[in-house]
Short mmCIF file of N, CA, C and O in Angstrom, two decimals:
data_model
loop_
_atom_site.label_atom_id
_atom_site.label_comp_id
_atom_site.label_asym_id
_atom_site.label_seq_id
_atom_site.Cartn_x
_atom_site.Cartn_y
_atom_site.Cartn_z
N UNK U 1 -3.99 -4.28 -13.88
CA UNK U 1 -4.74 -2.80 -12.81
C UNK U 1 -3.42 -2.57 -12.42
O UNK U 1 -2.47 -3.17 -12.82
N UNK U 2 -3.62 -1.43 -12.14
CA UNK U 2 -2.26 -0.91 -11.49
C UNK U 2 -2.03 -1.63 -10.38
O UNK U 2 -2.76 -2.04 -9.77
N UNK U 3 -0.01 -1.71 -9.74
CA UNK U 3 -0.12 -2.08 -7.97
C UNK U 3 0.67 -1.01 -7.93
O UNK U 3 1.50 0.19 -8.58
N UNK U 4 0.63 -1.25 -6.48
CA UNK U 4 1.35 -0.54 -5.49
C UNK U 4 2.37 -1.04 -4.27
O UNK U 4 1.76 -2.24 -4.20
N UNK U 5 3.87 -0.83 -4.51
CA UNK U 5 4.11 -1.22 -2.96
C UNK U 5 5.08 -0.04 -2.26
O UNK U 5 5.41 0.62 -2.74
N UNK U 6 5.58 -0.17 -1.37
CA UNK U 6 6.26 0.83 -0.13
C UNK U 6 7.59 0.18 -0.40
O UNK U 6 8.02 -1.10 0.32
N UNK U 7 8.84 0.94 -0.50
CA UNK U 7 9.87 0.59 0.23
C UNK U 7 10.60 0.88 1.46
O UNK U 7 10.41 2.11 1.68
N UNK U 8 10.26 -0.15 2.37
CA UNK U 8 10.26 0.22 3.75
C UNK U 8 11.69 1.36 3.98
O UNK U 8 12.07 1.42 5.59
N UNK U 9 12.64 0.34 2.95
CA UNK U 9 13.67 1.01 3.77
C UNK U 9 13.84 2.74 3.50
O UNK U 9 14.66 3.45 4.12
N UNK U 10 12.80 3.18 3.02
CA UNK U 10 12.58 5.07 2.77
C UNK U 10 11.51 5.25 3.45
O UNK U 10 11.16 6.49 4.11
N UNK U 11 10.83 4.34 4.02
CA UNK U 11 9.47 5.02 4.83
C UNK U 11 9.81 5.51 6.08
O UNK U 11 10.62 5.31 6.80
N UNK U 12 9.27 6.75 6.39
CA UNK U 12 9.24 7.76 7.41
C UNK U 12 8.51 7.20 8.41
O UNK U 12 8.58 8.05 9.55
N UNK U 13 7.26 6.29 8.62
CA UNK U 13 6.27 6.54 8.80
C UNK U 13 5.12 7.48 9.65
O UNK U 13 4.81 7.05 10.07
N UNK U 14 5.37 8.42 8.37
CA UNK U 14 4.61 9.56 8.69
C UNK U 14 3.17 9.01 8.67
O UNK U 14 2.55 9.78 8.90
N UNK U 15 2.54 8.47 7.89
CA UNK U 15 1.01 8.22 8.00
C UNK U 15 0.43 9.00 6.83
O UNK U 15 -0.88 8.66 6.84
N UNK U 16 1.55 9.38 5.94
CA UNK U 16 0.19 10.30 5.28
C UNK U 16 -0.73 9.49 4.25
O UNK U 16 -1.67 10.06 3.81
N UNK U 17 -0.13 8.70 3.48
CA UNK U 17 -0.92 7.60 2.85
C UNK U 17 -1.93 7.39 3.42
O UNK U 17 -3.10 6.88 2.83
N UNK U 18 -2.03 7.05 4.37
CA UNK U 18 -3.00 5.86 5.18
C UNK U 18 -4.23 6.86 5.58
O UNK U 18 -5.34 7.05 5.41
N UNK U 19 -3.91 8.31 5.91
CA UNK U 19 -4.83 9.41 5.67
C UNK U 19 -5.25 9.78 4.49
O UNK U 19 -6.78 10.07 4.50
N UNK U 20 -4.78 9.64 2.97
CA UNK U 20 -5.40 10.21 2.17
C UNK U 20 -5.85 8.58 1.83
O UNK U 20 -7.21 8.93 1.36
N UNK U 21 -5.71 7.23 1.29
CA UNK U 21 -6.40 5.61 1.15
C UNK U 21 -6.14 4.97 1.76
O UNK U 21 -5.53 3.88 1.41
N UNK U 22 -6.64 5.11 3.29
CA UNK U 22 -6.35 4.33 4.11
C UNK U 22 -7.21 2.80 3.45
O UNK U 22 -7.11 1.72 4.21
N UNK U 23 -8.12 2.32 2.32
CA UNK U 23 -8.30 1.13 1.66
C UNK U 23 -7.61 0.45 1.39
O UNK U 23 -7.24 -0.12 0.81
N UNK U 24 -5.93 1.56 1.37
CA UNK U 24 -4.78 0.91 0.20
C UNK U 24 -3.61 0.88 1.42
O UNK U 24 -2.60 -0.12 1.33
N UNK U 25 -3.39 1.31 2.55
CA UNK U 25 -2.32 1.43 3.04
C UNK U 25 -2.79 1.02 4.79
O UNK U 25 -3.67 1.63 5.34
N UNK U 26 -1.80 0.52 5.19
CA UNK U 26 -2.13 -0.40 6.53
C UNK U 26 -0.71 -0.02 7.34
O UNK U 26 0.47 -0.43 6.80
N UNK U 27 -1.01 0.33 8.58
CA UNK U 27 0.44 0.42 10.02
C UNK U 27 0.95 -0.69 9.82
O UNK U 27 0.41 -1.80 10.35
N UNK U 28 2.09 -1.02 9.96
CA UNK U 28 3.04 -2.32 10.34
C UNK U 28 3.37 -2.50 11.93
O UNK U 28 2.94 -1.21 12.30
N UNK U 29 3.77 -3.00 12.29
CA UNK U 29 3.60 -3.12 14.54
C UNK U 29 5.01 -2.39 14.43
O UNK U 29 5.52 -1.92 15.57
N UNK U 30 6.11 -2.47 13.11
CA UNK U 30 7.21 -1.49 13.68
C UNK U 30 7.01 0.49 13.50
O UNK U 30 8.12 0.89 13.51
N UNK U 31 6.00 0.63 13.61
CA UNK U 31 5.57 2.20 12.79
C UNK U 31 5.86 2.37 11.58
O UNK U 31 5.56 3.72 11.05
N UNK U 32 5.84 1.53 10.55
CA UNK U 32 6.24 1.71 9.02
C UNK U 32 4.51 1.86 8.71
O UNK U 32 4.18 1.22 9.20
N UNK U 33 4.77 1.68 7.36
CA UNK U 33 3.46 1.07 5.82
C UNK U 33 3.21 0.18 5.23
O UNK U 33 4.33 0.14 4.66
N UNK U 34 2.85 -0.64 5.34
CA UNK U 34 2.34 -1.32 3.99
C UNK U 34 1.47 -1.51 3.69
O UNK U 34 0.70 -0.65 4.08
N UNK U 35 1.68 -1.72 1.98
CA UNK U 35 0.08 -1.54 1.18
C UNK U 35 -1.06 -3.16 1.76
O UNK U 35 -0.39 -3.82 2.05
N UNK U 36 -2.03 -2.76 1.17
CA UNK U 36 -3.12 -4.21 1.84
C UNK U 36 -4.01 -3.92 -0.05
O UNK U 36 -4.18 -2.90 0.02
N UNK U 37 -4.29 -5.14 0.08
CA UNK U 37 -5.17 -5.36 -0.72
C UNK U 37 -6.89 -5.65 0.25
O UNK U 37 -6.68 -6.81 0.90
N UNK U 38 -8.14 -4.75 0.07
CA UNK U 38 -9.27 -4.73 1.02
C UNK U 38 -9.98 -5.87 0.76
O UNK U 38 -10.28 -5.78 -0.68
N UNK U 39 -10.66 -6.23 1.49
CA UNK U 39 -11.59 -7.18 1.43
C UNK U 39 -12.75 -6.66 0.17
O UNK U 39 -13.54 -7.17 -0.54
N UNK U 40 -13.58 -5.47 0.27
CA UNK U 40 -13.64 -4.66 0.21
C UNK U 40 -14.23 -5.06 -1.68
O UNK U 40 -14.89 -5.02 -2.17
N UNK U 41 -13.12 -4.89 -1.95
CA UNK U 41 -12.19 -4.98 -3.62
C UNK U 41 -12.25 -6.56 -3.46
O UNK U 41 -12.24 -6.66 -5.21
N UNK U 42 -11.79 -7.33 -2.98
CA UNK U 42 -11.22 -8.63 -3.09
C UNK U 42 -11.24 -9.76 -2.41
O UNK U 42 -10.46 -10.66 -2.84
N UNK U 43 -12.36 -9.57 -1.65
CA UNK U 43 -12.97 -10.64 -1.14
C UNK U 43 -12.79 -11.21 0.05
O UNK U 43 -12.93 -11.61 1.54
N UNK U 44 -11.26 -11.11 0.45
CA UNK U 44 -10.13 -10.86 1.17
C UNK U 44 -9.39 -9.88 1.40
O UNK U 44 -8.73 -9.32 0.21
N UNK U 45 -8.89 -9.49 3.18
CA UNK U 45 -8.03 -9.01 3.23
C UNK U 45 -6.60 -9.34 3.23
O UNK U 45 -6.50 -9.82 3.61
N UNK U 46 -5.64 -9.19 2.29
CA UNK U 46 -3.96 -9.37 2.50
C UNK U 46 -3.47 -7.99 2.46
O UNK U 46 -3.63 -7.18 1.77
N UNK U 47 -2.73 -8.11 3.60
CA UNK U 47 -1.85 -7.06 3.94
C UNK U 47 0.10 -7.42 3.44
O UNK U 47 0.16 -8.53 4.06
N UNK U 48 0.06 -7.07 2.51
CA UNK U 48 1.42 -7.24 1.96
C UNK U 48 2.71 -6.60 2.85
O UNK U 48 3.49 -5.63 2.74
N UNK U 49 2.97 -7.27 4.32
CA UNK U 49 4.05 -6.68 5.35
C UNK U 49 5.09 -7.84 5.81
O UNK U 49 5.55 -7.63 6.63
N UNK U 50 4.94 -8.45 4.77
CA UNK U 50 5.86 -9.70 5.12
C UNK U 50 5.91 -10.99 5.73
O UNK U 50 6.63 -12.12 6.45
N UNK U 51 4.66 -10.84 6.39
CA UNK U 51 4.15 -11.96 7.32
C UNK U 51 3.66 -13.27 6.88
O UNK U 51 3.54 -12.68 5.69
N UNK U 52 3.66 -13.99 7.78
CA UNK U 52 3.76 -15.63 7.27
C UNK U 52 2.10 -16.30 7.24
O UNK U 52 2.00 -16.97 6.84
N UNK U 53 1.53 -15.33 8.73
CA UNK U 53 0.37 -15.64 8.65
C UNK U 53 -0.67 -16.06 7.49
O UNK U 53 -0.38 -14.67 6.33
N UNK U 54 -2.00 -16.25 7.74
CA UNK U 54 -2.76 -16.22 6.73
C UNK U 54 -3.40 -14.63 6.63
O UNK U 54 -3.31 -13.70 7.52
N UNK U 55 -3.57 -13.76 5.24
CA UNK U 55 -4.01 -12.54 5.48
C UNK U 55 -2.38 -11.94 5.27
O UNK U 55 -2.92 -10.32 5.08
N UNK U 56 -1.93 -11.97 4.78
CA UNK U 56 -0.56 -11.33 4.98
C UNK U 56 0.16 -11.90 3.52
O UNK U 56 0.22 -13.27 3.22
N UNK U 57 1.23 -11.04 3.04
CA UNK U 57 2.06 -11.72 2.03
C UNK U 57 3.20 -10.71 1.96
O UNK U 57 3.45 -9.96 2.75
N UNK U 58 4.10 -10.73 0.55
CA UNK U 58 5.75 -10.19 0.82
C UNK U 58 5.09 -9.06 0.95
O UNK U 58 4.42 -8.32 0.49
N UNK U 59 6.68 -8.26 1.77
CA UNK U 59 6.49 -6.79 1.59
C UNK U 59 7.78 -6.59 -0.03
O UNK U 59 8.22 -6.86 -0.28
N UNK U 60 7.80 -5.27 0.33
CA UNK U 60 9.16 -4.70 -0.79
C UNK U 60 8.37 -5.23 -2.25
O UNK U 60 6.84 -4.88 -2.84
N UNK U 61 9.03 -4.99 -3.18
CA UNK U 61 8.32 -5.14 -4.92
C UNK U 61 8.06 -6.56 -4.77
O UNK U 61 7.14 -6.35 -5.92
N UNK U 62 8.13 -7.53 -4.34
CA UNK U 62 7.36 -8.79 -4.44
C UNK U 62 5.99 -8.46 -4.11
O UNK U 62 5.30 -9.52 -4.18
N UNK U 63 5.44 -7.63 -2.96
CA UNK U 63 4.45 -7.37 -1.87
C UNK U 63 3.26 -6.49 -2.72
O UNK U 63 3.15 -5.28 -2.38
N UNK U 64 3.29 -6.30 -3.88
CA UNK U 64 2.64 -5.80 -4.91
C UNK U 64 0.85 -5.84 -4.37
O UNK U 64 0.33 -7.27 -4.70
N UNK U 65 0.62 -4.87 -3.92
CA UNK U 65 -0.81 -4.98 -3.94
C UNK U 65 -1.73 -4.26 -5.61
O UNK U 65 -1.26 -3.35 -5.75
N UNK U 66 -2.89 -4.71 -5.79
CA UNK U 66 -3.58 -4.14 -6.73
C UNK U 66 -4.24 -3.27 -6.25
O UNK U 66 -4.77 -3.33 -4.88
N UNK U 67 -4.38 -2.29 -7.05
CA UNK U 67 -5.46 -1.01 -6.32
C UNK U 67 -6.28 -0.59 -7.80
O UNK U 67 -6.55 -0.82 -8.54
N UNK U 68 -7.24 -1.04 -6.94
CA UNK U 68 -9.10 -1.20 -7.99
C UNK U 68 -9.00 0.53 -8.43
O UNK U 68 -8.65 1.21 -8.34
N UNK U 69 -9.29 0.23 -9.87
CA UNK U 69 -9.82 1.82 -10.74
C UNK U 69 -10.10 2.98 -9.90
O UNK U 69 -9.37 4.14 -9.96
N UNK U 70 -10.86 2.72 -9.02
CA UNK U 70 -11.92 3.85 -8.19
C UNK U 70 -10.90 4.48 -7.30
O UNK U 70 -10.85 5.50 -7.00
N UNK U 71 -9.91 3.66 -6.99
CA UNK U 71 -8.77 4.03 -6.00
C UNK U 71 -7.95 4.65 -6.55
O UNK U 71 -6.58 5.16 -5.39
N UNK U 72 -6.99 4.22 -7.79
CA UNK U 72 -6.31 5.13 -8.40
C UNK U 72 -6.01 6.59 -7.80
O UNK U 72 -4.57 6.65 -7.22
N UNK U 73 -6.98 7.33 -7.91
CA UNK U 73 -6.38 8.78 -7.95
C UNK U 73 -5.60 9.06 -6.51
O UNK U 73 -4.81 10.18 -6.24
N UNK U 74 -6.45 8.12 -5.56
CA UNK U 74 -5.92 8.85 -4.13
C UNK U 74 -4.55 8.21 -3.88
O UNK U 74 -3.80 8.49 -3.31
N UNK U 75 -4.11 7.09 -4.55
CA UNK U 75 -2.97 6.32 -4.42
C UNK U 75 -1.67 7.30 -4.98
O UNK U 75 -0.99 7.42 -4.57
N UNK U 76 -2.33 7.64 -5.87
CA UNK U 76 -1.52 8.71 -6.70
C UNK U 76 -0.96 9.73 -6.02
O UNK U 76 -0.04 10.09 -5.79
N UNK U 77 -1.86 10.41 -5.38
CA UNK U 77 -2.12 11.49 -4.75
C UNK U 77 -1.17 10.82 -3.77
O UNK U 77 -0.09 11.78 -2.97
N UNK U 78 -1.46 10.04 -2.50
CA UNK U 78 -0.30 9.52 -1.98
C UNK U 78 0.97 9.14 -2.13
O UNK U 78 1.39 9.62 -1.13
N UNK U 79 1.22 8.84 -2.82
CA UNK U 79 2.85 8.51 -3.62
C UNK U 79 3.22 10.22 -3.51
O UNK U 79 3.77 10.44 -3.14
N UNK U 80 2.33 10.93 -4.20
CA UNK U 80 2.90 12.48 -4.25
C UNK U 80 3.14 12.79 -3.52
O UNK U 80 4.15 13.97 -2.95
N UNK U 81 2.03 13.17 -2.09
CA UNK U 81 2.25 13.67 -0.54
C UNK U 81 3.46 13.04 0.20
O UNK U 81 3.63 13.69 0.97
N UNK U 82 3.63 11.82 -0.12
CA UNK U 82 4.53 10.87 0.60
C UNK U 82 6.35 11.84 0.90
O UNK U 82 6.75 11.87 0.38
N UNK U 83 6.15 12.33 2.05
CA UNK U 83 7.62 12.96 2.44
C UNK U 83 8.65 11.91 2.42
O UNK U 83 10.13 12.30 2.56
N UNK U 84 8.59 10.70 2.61
CA UNK U 84 9.71 9.32 2.36
C UNK U 84 10.07 9.25 0.77
O UNK U 84 10.91 8.71 0.72
N UNK U 85 9.14 9.62 0.23
CA UNK U 85 8.98 9.20 -1.13
C UNK U 85 9.25 8.08 -1.68
O UNK U 85 10.39 7.46 -2.38
N UNK U 86 8.14 6.81 -0.55
CA UNK U 86 8.50 5.38 -0.56
C UNK U 86 7.58 4.64 -0.94
O UNK U 86 7.54 3.49 -1.78
N UNK U 87 6.51 5.51 -1.76
CA UNK U 87 5.20 5.01 -2.56
C UNK U 87 5.77 4.52 -4.18
O UNK U 87 5.91 5.30 -4.81
N UNK U 88 5.64 3.56 -4.39
CA UNK U 88 5.94 3.00 -5.84
C UNK U 88 4.63 2.23 -6.59
O UNK U 88 3.95 1.73 -5.99
N UNK U 89 4.30 2.71 -7.60
CA UNK U 89 3.10 2.81 -8.16
C UNK U 89 3.20 2.33 -9.77
O UNK U 89 4.40 3.02 -10.46
N UNK U 90 2.82 1.17 -10.02
CA UNK U 90 2.74 0.40 -11.44
C UNK U 90 1.56 0.41 -11.96
O UNK U 90 0.38 -0.23 -11.79
N UNK U 91 1.43 1.38 -13.28
CA UNK U 91 0.12 1.58 -13.85
C UNK U 91 0.26 1.06 -15.27
O UNK U 91 0.97 0.36 -15.78
#
Protein backbone atom coordinates (compact mmCIF):
# COMPACT_ATOMS: atom_id res chain seq x y z
CA UNK A 1 0.00 0.00 0.00
CA UNK A 2 1.25 3.46 -0.88
CA UNK A 3 2.23 5.91 1.86
CA UNK A 4 2.36 9.70 1.88
CA UNK A 5 3.92 12.34 4.12
CA UNK A 6 4.58 16.07 4.09
CA UNK A 7 7.90 17.83 4.54
CA UNK A 8 6.70 20.61 6.86
CA UNK A 9 9.95 22.54 6.33
CA UNK A 10 8.92 23.10 2.71
CA UNK A 11 5.13 23.34 3.09
CA UNK A 12 3.80 26.78 2.12
CA UNK A 13 0.33 26.26 3.63
CA UNK A 14 -1.46 26.82 0.31
CA UNK A 15 -3.98 24.04 0.96
CA UNK A 16 -4.05 22.77 -2.59
CA UNK A 17 -3.62 19.24 -1.27
CA UNK A 18 -6.78 19.41 0.82
CA UNK A 19 -8.79 20.86 -2.05
CA UNK A 20 -7.86 17.82 -4.13
CA UNK A 21 -7.87 15.05 -1.48
CA UNK A 22 -9.52 16.19 1.77
CA UNK A 23 -9.72 12.58 2.93
CA UNK A 24 -5.90 12.49 3.20
CA UNK A 25 -4.77 16.04 4.10
CA UNK A 26 -5.52 17.95 7.31
CA UNK A 27 -4.72 21.55 8.28
CA UNK A 28 -2.50 21.81 11.34
CA UNK A 29 -2.93 24.56 13.92
CA UNK A 30 0.07 26.45 12.55
CA UNK A 31 -1.33 26.94 9.04
CA UNK A 32 0.64 24.09 7.50
CA UNK A 33 -0.73 20.72 6.43
CA UNK A 34 -0.42 17.15 7.67
CA UNK A 35 -1.45 13.78 6.29
CA UNK A 36 -4.11 11.64 7.90
CA UNK A 37 -5.62 8.18 7.76
CA UNK A 38 -9.40 8.65 7.72
CA UNK A 39 -11.73 6.46 9.78
CA UNK A 40 -13.74 5.75 6.63
CA UNK A 41 -10.89 3.54 5.43
CA UNK A 42 -9.00 2.57 8.60
CA UNK A 43 -11.55 2.42 11.45
CA UNK A 44 -10.17 5.48 13.24
CA UNK A 45 -8.78 8.81 12.12
CA UNK A 46 -5.09 9.44 12.81
CA UNK A 47 -3.53 12.80 11.94
CA UNK A 48 0.24 12.66 11.51
CA UNK A 49 1.00 16.11 12.89
CA UNK A 50 3.48 15.34 15.66
CA UNK A 51 0.84 15.50 18.39
CA UNK A 52 0.95 13.21 21.41
CA UNK A 53 -2.79 12.89 22.08
CA UNK A 54 -4.88 9.95 20.91
CA UNK A 55 -5.66 10.24 17.21
CA UNK A 56 -2.29 11.83 16.43
CA UNK A 57 0.98 10.41 15.20
CA UNK A 58 4.50 11.53 14.31
CA UNK A 59 5.04 14.01 11.49
CA UNK A 60 7.62 14.10 8.72
CA UNK A 61 8.99 10.93 7.16
CA UNK A 62 8.20 8.85 10.25
CA UNK A 63 4.56 9.98 10.08
CA UNK A 64 3.51 8.29 6.89
CA UNK A 65 -0.19 7.83 6.21
CA UNK A 66 -1.35 4.80 4.27
CA UNK A 67 -3.20 5.71 1.08
CA UNK A 68 -6.20 3.56 0.13
CA UNK A 69 -6.00 2.41 -3.49
CA UNK A 70 -9.09 4.40 -4.61
CA UNK A 71 -7.53 7.64 -3.30
CA UNK A 72 -4.09 7.12 -4.86
CA UNK A 73 -4.83 9.07 -8.09
CA UNK A 74 -6.03 12.05 -6.03
CA UNK A 75 -2.95 11.97 -3.78
CA UNK A 76 -0.70 11.78 -6.84
CA UNK A 77 -2.51 14.80 -8.30
CA UNK A 78 -2.13 16.67 -4.98
CA UNK A 79 1.61 15.97 -5.01
CA UNK A 80 1.91 17.19 -8.61
CA UNK A 81 -0.10 20.37 -7.95
CA UNK A 82 1.52 21.29 -4.61
CA UNK A 83 3.27 24.68 -5.05
CA UNK A 84 5.78 23.86 -2.31
CA UNK A 85 6.55 20.38 -3.70
CA UNK A 86 6.42 19.09 -0.13
CA UNK A 87 4.18 16.02 -0.59
CA UNK A 88 6.22 12.84 -0.75
CA UNK A 89 4.64 9.63 -1.94
CA UNK A 90 6.01 6.11 -1.82
CA UNK A 91 4.18 3.63 -4.02
